Coordinates of C-alpha atoms (C1' of nucleotides) in Angstrom, one line a residue:
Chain A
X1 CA -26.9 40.4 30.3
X2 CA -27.5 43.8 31.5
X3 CA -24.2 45.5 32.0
X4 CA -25.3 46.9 35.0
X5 CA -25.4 43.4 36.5
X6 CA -21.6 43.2 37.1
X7 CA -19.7 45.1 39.4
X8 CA -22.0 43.7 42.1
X9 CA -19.7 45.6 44.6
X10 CA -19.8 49.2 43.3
X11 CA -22.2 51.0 45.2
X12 CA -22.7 53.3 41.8
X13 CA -24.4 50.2 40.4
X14 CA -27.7 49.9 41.1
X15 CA -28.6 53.7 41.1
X16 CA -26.5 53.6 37.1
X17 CA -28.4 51.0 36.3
X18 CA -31.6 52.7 36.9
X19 CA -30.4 56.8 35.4
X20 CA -29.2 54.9 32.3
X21 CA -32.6 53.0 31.1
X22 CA -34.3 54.7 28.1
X23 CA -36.1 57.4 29.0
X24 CA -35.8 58.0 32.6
X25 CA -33.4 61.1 32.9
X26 CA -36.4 62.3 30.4
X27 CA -38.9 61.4 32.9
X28 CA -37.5 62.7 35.7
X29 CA -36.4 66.4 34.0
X30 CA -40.2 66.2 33.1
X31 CA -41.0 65.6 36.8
X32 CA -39.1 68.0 38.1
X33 CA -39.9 71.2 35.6
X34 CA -43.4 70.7 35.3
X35 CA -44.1 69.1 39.1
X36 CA -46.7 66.3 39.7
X37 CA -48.1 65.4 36.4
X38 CA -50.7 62.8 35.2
X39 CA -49.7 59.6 33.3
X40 CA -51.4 60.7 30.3
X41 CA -50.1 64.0 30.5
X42 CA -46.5 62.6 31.0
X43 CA -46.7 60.6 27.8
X44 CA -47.3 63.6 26.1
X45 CA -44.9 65.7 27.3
X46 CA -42.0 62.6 26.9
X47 CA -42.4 63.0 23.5
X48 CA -41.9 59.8 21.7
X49 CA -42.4 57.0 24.2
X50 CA -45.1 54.0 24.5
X51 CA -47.6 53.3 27.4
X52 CA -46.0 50.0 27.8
X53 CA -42.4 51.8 28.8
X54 CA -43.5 54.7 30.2
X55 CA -45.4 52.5 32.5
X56 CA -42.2 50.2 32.7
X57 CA -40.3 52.7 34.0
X58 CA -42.4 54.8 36.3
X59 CA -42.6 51.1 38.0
X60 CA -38.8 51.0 38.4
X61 CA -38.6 54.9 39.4
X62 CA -41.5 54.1 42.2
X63 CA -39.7 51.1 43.5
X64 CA -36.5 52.9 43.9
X65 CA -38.4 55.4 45.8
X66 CA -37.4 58.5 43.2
X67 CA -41.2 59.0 42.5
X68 CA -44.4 58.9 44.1
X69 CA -47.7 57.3 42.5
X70 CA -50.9 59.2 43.7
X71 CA -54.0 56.8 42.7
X72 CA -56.9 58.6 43.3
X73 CA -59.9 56.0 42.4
X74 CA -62.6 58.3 40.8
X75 CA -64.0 58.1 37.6
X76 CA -62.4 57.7 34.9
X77 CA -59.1 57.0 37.4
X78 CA -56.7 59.9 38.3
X79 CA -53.0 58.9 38.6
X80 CA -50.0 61.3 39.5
X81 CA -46.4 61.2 39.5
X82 CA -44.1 63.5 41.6
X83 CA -40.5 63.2 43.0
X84 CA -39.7 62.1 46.1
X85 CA -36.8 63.9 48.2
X86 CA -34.6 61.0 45.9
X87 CA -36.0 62.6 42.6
X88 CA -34.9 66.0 43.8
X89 CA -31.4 64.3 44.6
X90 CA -31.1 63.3 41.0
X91 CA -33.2 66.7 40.0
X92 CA -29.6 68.5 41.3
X93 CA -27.4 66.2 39.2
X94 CA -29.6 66.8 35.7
X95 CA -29.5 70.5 36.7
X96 CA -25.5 70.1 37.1
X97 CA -25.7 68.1 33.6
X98 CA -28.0 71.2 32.2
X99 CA -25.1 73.3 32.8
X100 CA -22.3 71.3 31.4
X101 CA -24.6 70.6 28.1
X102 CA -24.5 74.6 27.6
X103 CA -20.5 74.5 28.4
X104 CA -19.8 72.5 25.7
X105 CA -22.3 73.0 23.0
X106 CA -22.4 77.0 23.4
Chain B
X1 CA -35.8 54.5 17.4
X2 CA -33.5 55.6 19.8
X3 CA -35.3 57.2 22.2
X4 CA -32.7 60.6 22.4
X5 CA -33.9 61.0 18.4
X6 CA -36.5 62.8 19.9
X7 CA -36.5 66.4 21.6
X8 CA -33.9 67.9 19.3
X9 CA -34.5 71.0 21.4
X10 CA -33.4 70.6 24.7
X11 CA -29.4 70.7 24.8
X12 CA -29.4 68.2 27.4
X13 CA -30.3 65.4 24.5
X14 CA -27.3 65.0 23.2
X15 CA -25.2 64.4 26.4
X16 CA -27.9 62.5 28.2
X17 CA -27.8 60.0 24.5
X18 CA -24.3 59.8 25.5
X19 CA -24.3 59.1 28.7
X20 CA -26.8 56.6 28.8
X21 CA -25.1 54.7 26.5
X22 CA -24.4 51.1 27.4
X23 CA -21.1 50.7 30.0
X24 CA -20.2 54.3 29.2
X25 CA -20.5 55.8 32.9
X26 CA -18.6 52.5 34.0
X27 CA -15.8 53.5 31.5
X28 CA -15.4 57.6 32.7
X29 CA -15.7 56.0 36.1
X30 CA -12.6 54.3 35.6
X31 CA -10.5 56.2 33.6
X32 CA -11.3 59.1 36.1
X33 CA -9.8 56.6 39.1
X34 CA -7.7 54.9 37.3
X35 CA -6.3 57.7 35.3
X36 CA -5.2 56.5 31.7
X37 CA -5.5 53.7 31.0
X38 CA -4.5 50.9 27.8
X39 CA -7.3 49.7 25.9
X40 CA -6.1 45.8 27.3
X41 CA -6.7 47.1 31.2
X42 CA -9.6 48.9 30.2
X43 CA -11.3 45.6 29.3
X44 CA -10.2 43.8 32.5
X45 CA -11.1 46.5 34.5
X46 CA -14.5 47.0 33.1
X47 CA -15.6 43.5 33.2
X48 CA -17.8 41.7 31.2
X49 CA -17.3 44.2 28.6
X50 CA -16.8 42.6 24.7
X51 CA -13.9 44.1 22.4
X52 CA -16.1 45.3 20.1
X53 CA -18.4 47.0 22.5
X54 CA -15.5 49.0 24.4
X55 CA -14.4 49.8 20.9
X56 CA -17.6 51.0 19.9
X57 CA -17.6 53.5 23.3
X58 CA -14.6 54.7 23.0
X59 CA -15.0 55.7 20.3
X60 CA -17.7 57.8 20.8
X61 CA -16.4 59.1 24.1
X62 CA -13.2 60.7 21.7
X63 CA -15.9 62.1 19.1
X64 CA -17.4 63.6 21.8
X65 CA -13.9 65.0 23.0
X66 CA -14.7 63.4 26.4
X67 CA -11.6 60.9 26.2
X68 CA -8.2 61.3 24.7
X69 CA -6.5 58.4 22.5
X70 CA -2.9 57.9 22.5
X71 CA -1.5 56.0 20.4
X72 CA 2.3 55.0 20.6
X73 CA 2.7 52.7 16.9
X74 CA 5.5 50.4 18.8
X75 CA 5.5 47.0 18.0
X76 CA 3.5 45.5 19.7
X77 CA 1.0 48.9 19.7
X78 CA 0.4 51.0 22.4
X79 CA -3.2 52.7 23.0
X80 CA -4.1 54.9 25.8
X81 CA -7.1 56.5 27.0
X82 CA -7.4 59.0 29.3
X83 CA -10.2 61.8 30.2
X84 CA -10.4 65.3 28.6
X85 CA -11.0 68.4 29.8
X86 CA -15.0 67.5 29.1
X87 CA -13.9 63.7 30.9
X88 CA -13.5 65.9 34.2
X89 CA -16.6 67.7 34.1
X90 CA -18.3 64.3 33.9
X91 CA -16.1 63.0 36.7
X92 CA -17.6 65.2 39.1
X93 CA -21.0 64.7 38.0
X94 CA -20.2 61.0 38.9
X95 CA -18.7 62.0 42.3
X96 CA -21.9 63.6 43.2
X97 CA -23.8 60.2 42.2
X98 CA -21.4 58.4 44.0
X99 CA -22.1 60.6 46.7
X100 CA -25.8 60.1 46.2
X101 CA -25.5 56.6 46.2
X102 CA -24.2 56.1 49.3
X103 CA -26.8 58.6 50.8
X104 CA -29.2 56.4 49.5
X105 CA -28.1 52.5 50.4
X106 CA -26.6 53.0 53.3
Chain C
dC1 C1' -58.0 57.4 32.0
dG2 C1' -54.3 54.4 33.1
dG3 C1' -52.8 50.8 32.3
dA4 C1' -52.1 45.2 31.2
dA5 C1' -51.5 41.7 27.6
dT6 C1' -50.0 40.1 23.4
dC7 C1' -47.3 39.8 19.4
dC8 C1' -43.7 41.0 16.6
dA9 C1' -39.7 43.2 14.2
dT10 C1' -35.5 45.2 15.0
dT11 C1' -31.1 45.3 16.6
dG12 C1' -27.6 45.5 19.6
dC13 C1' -24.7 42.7 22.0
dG14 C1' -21.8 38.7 22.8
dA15 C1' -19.0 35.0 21.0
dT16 C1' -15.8 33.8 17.9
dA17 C1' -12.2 34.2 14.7
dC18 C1' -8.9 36.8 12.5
dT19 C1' -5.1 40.5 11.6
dG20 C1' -1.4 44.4 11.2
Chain D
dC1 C1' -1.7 44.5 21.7
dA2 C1' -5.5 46.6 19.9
dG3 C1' -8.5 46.2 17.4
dT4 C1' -11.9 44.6 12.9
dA5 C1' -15.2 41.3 10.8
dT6 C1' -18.8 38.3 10.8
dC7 C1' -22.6 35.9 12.6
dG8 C1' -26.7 34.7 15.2
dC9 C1' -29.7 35.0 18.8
dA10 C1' -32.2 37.0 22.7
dA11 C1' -33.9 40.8 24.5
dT12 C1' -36.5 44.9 24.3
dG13 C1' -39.1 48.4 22.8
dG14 C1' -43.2 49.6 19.6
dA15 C1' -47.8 48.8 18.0
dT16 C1' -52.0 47.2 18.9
dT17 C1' -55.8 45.6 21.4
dC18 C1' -58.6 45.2 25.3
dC19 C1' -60.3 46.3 30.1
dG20 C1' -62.0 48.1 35.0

DNA sequence: CGGAATCCATTGCGATACTG
DNA sequence: CAGTATCGCAATGGATTCCG
């Protein structure tokens, strides 16, 4: 069971659900400092993570409508990644988290 | 690996690894309605959550000085947890995603 | 280049039982 | 009441390989 899947009522749910699976608050602070970035770029720069994941997520992230996927079809294939109006939402709330991390650890 | 092992630089690492921990924004999110709170109701209230589990997070939620324990040694013993200083800060990150949340599905 | 598919080891979680 | 201890399994993330 994913713990997310109780609470069905709390509107918080669904959108915790999604900020607390591995890697995306990573993915979208990448996002949103370095602006639309290329899948093979991002894997780089999310230092750590596997193709199968990082695909994984960015699927979730795009469904919830927090990123865009730009498939350009040339060759070899071109694919970026930017925030949506959502992502910069959440952008705000990491930025807000930024400033309590140097709060408490400075 | 845990994937916050990584990036040991960026001071948001730490607090995200926290955050992002299973059932832990469901647990602030109470305690920051609820106000404190006995480990027995804390279970209810957080449902589906295992003893161990809630144990386990609160734990880690008082190492990180994000929760208070109180504990009364009456017979039968009395434990009760309640947000910090740090707890707040978190509670009005969690407003804003509340906030957010309903911007979103509704 | 940007994945999809497969396989696999790890482990984290739940269930259960027990205790001061 | 508020945990701790033990166990076992399923899920999940990583590594690898292959492809259009």
């Amino acid at each position: 069971m994913q713990p997310a899947e109780k609470s069905k009522g709390c509107p918080l749910t669904p959108l915790v659900a999604l900020l607390t699976g591995p890697w995306t608050l990573h993915i979208i602070w990448t996002l949103s400092t370095q602006g639309p970035t290329r899948f093979g770029v991002l894997k780089r720069q999310v230092e750590g993570i596997s193709s199968k994941v990082l695909t994984e997520r960015l699927r979730m992230l795009e469904e919830a409508k927090v990123i865009y996927r730009d498939y350009k079809p040339t060759i070899p294939p071109q694919v970026t990644y930017r925030l949506t109006e959502r992502g910069e939402d959440l952008h705000i709330v990491m930025t807000q988290l930024n400033t309590i991390a140097h709060k408490w650890y400075n």
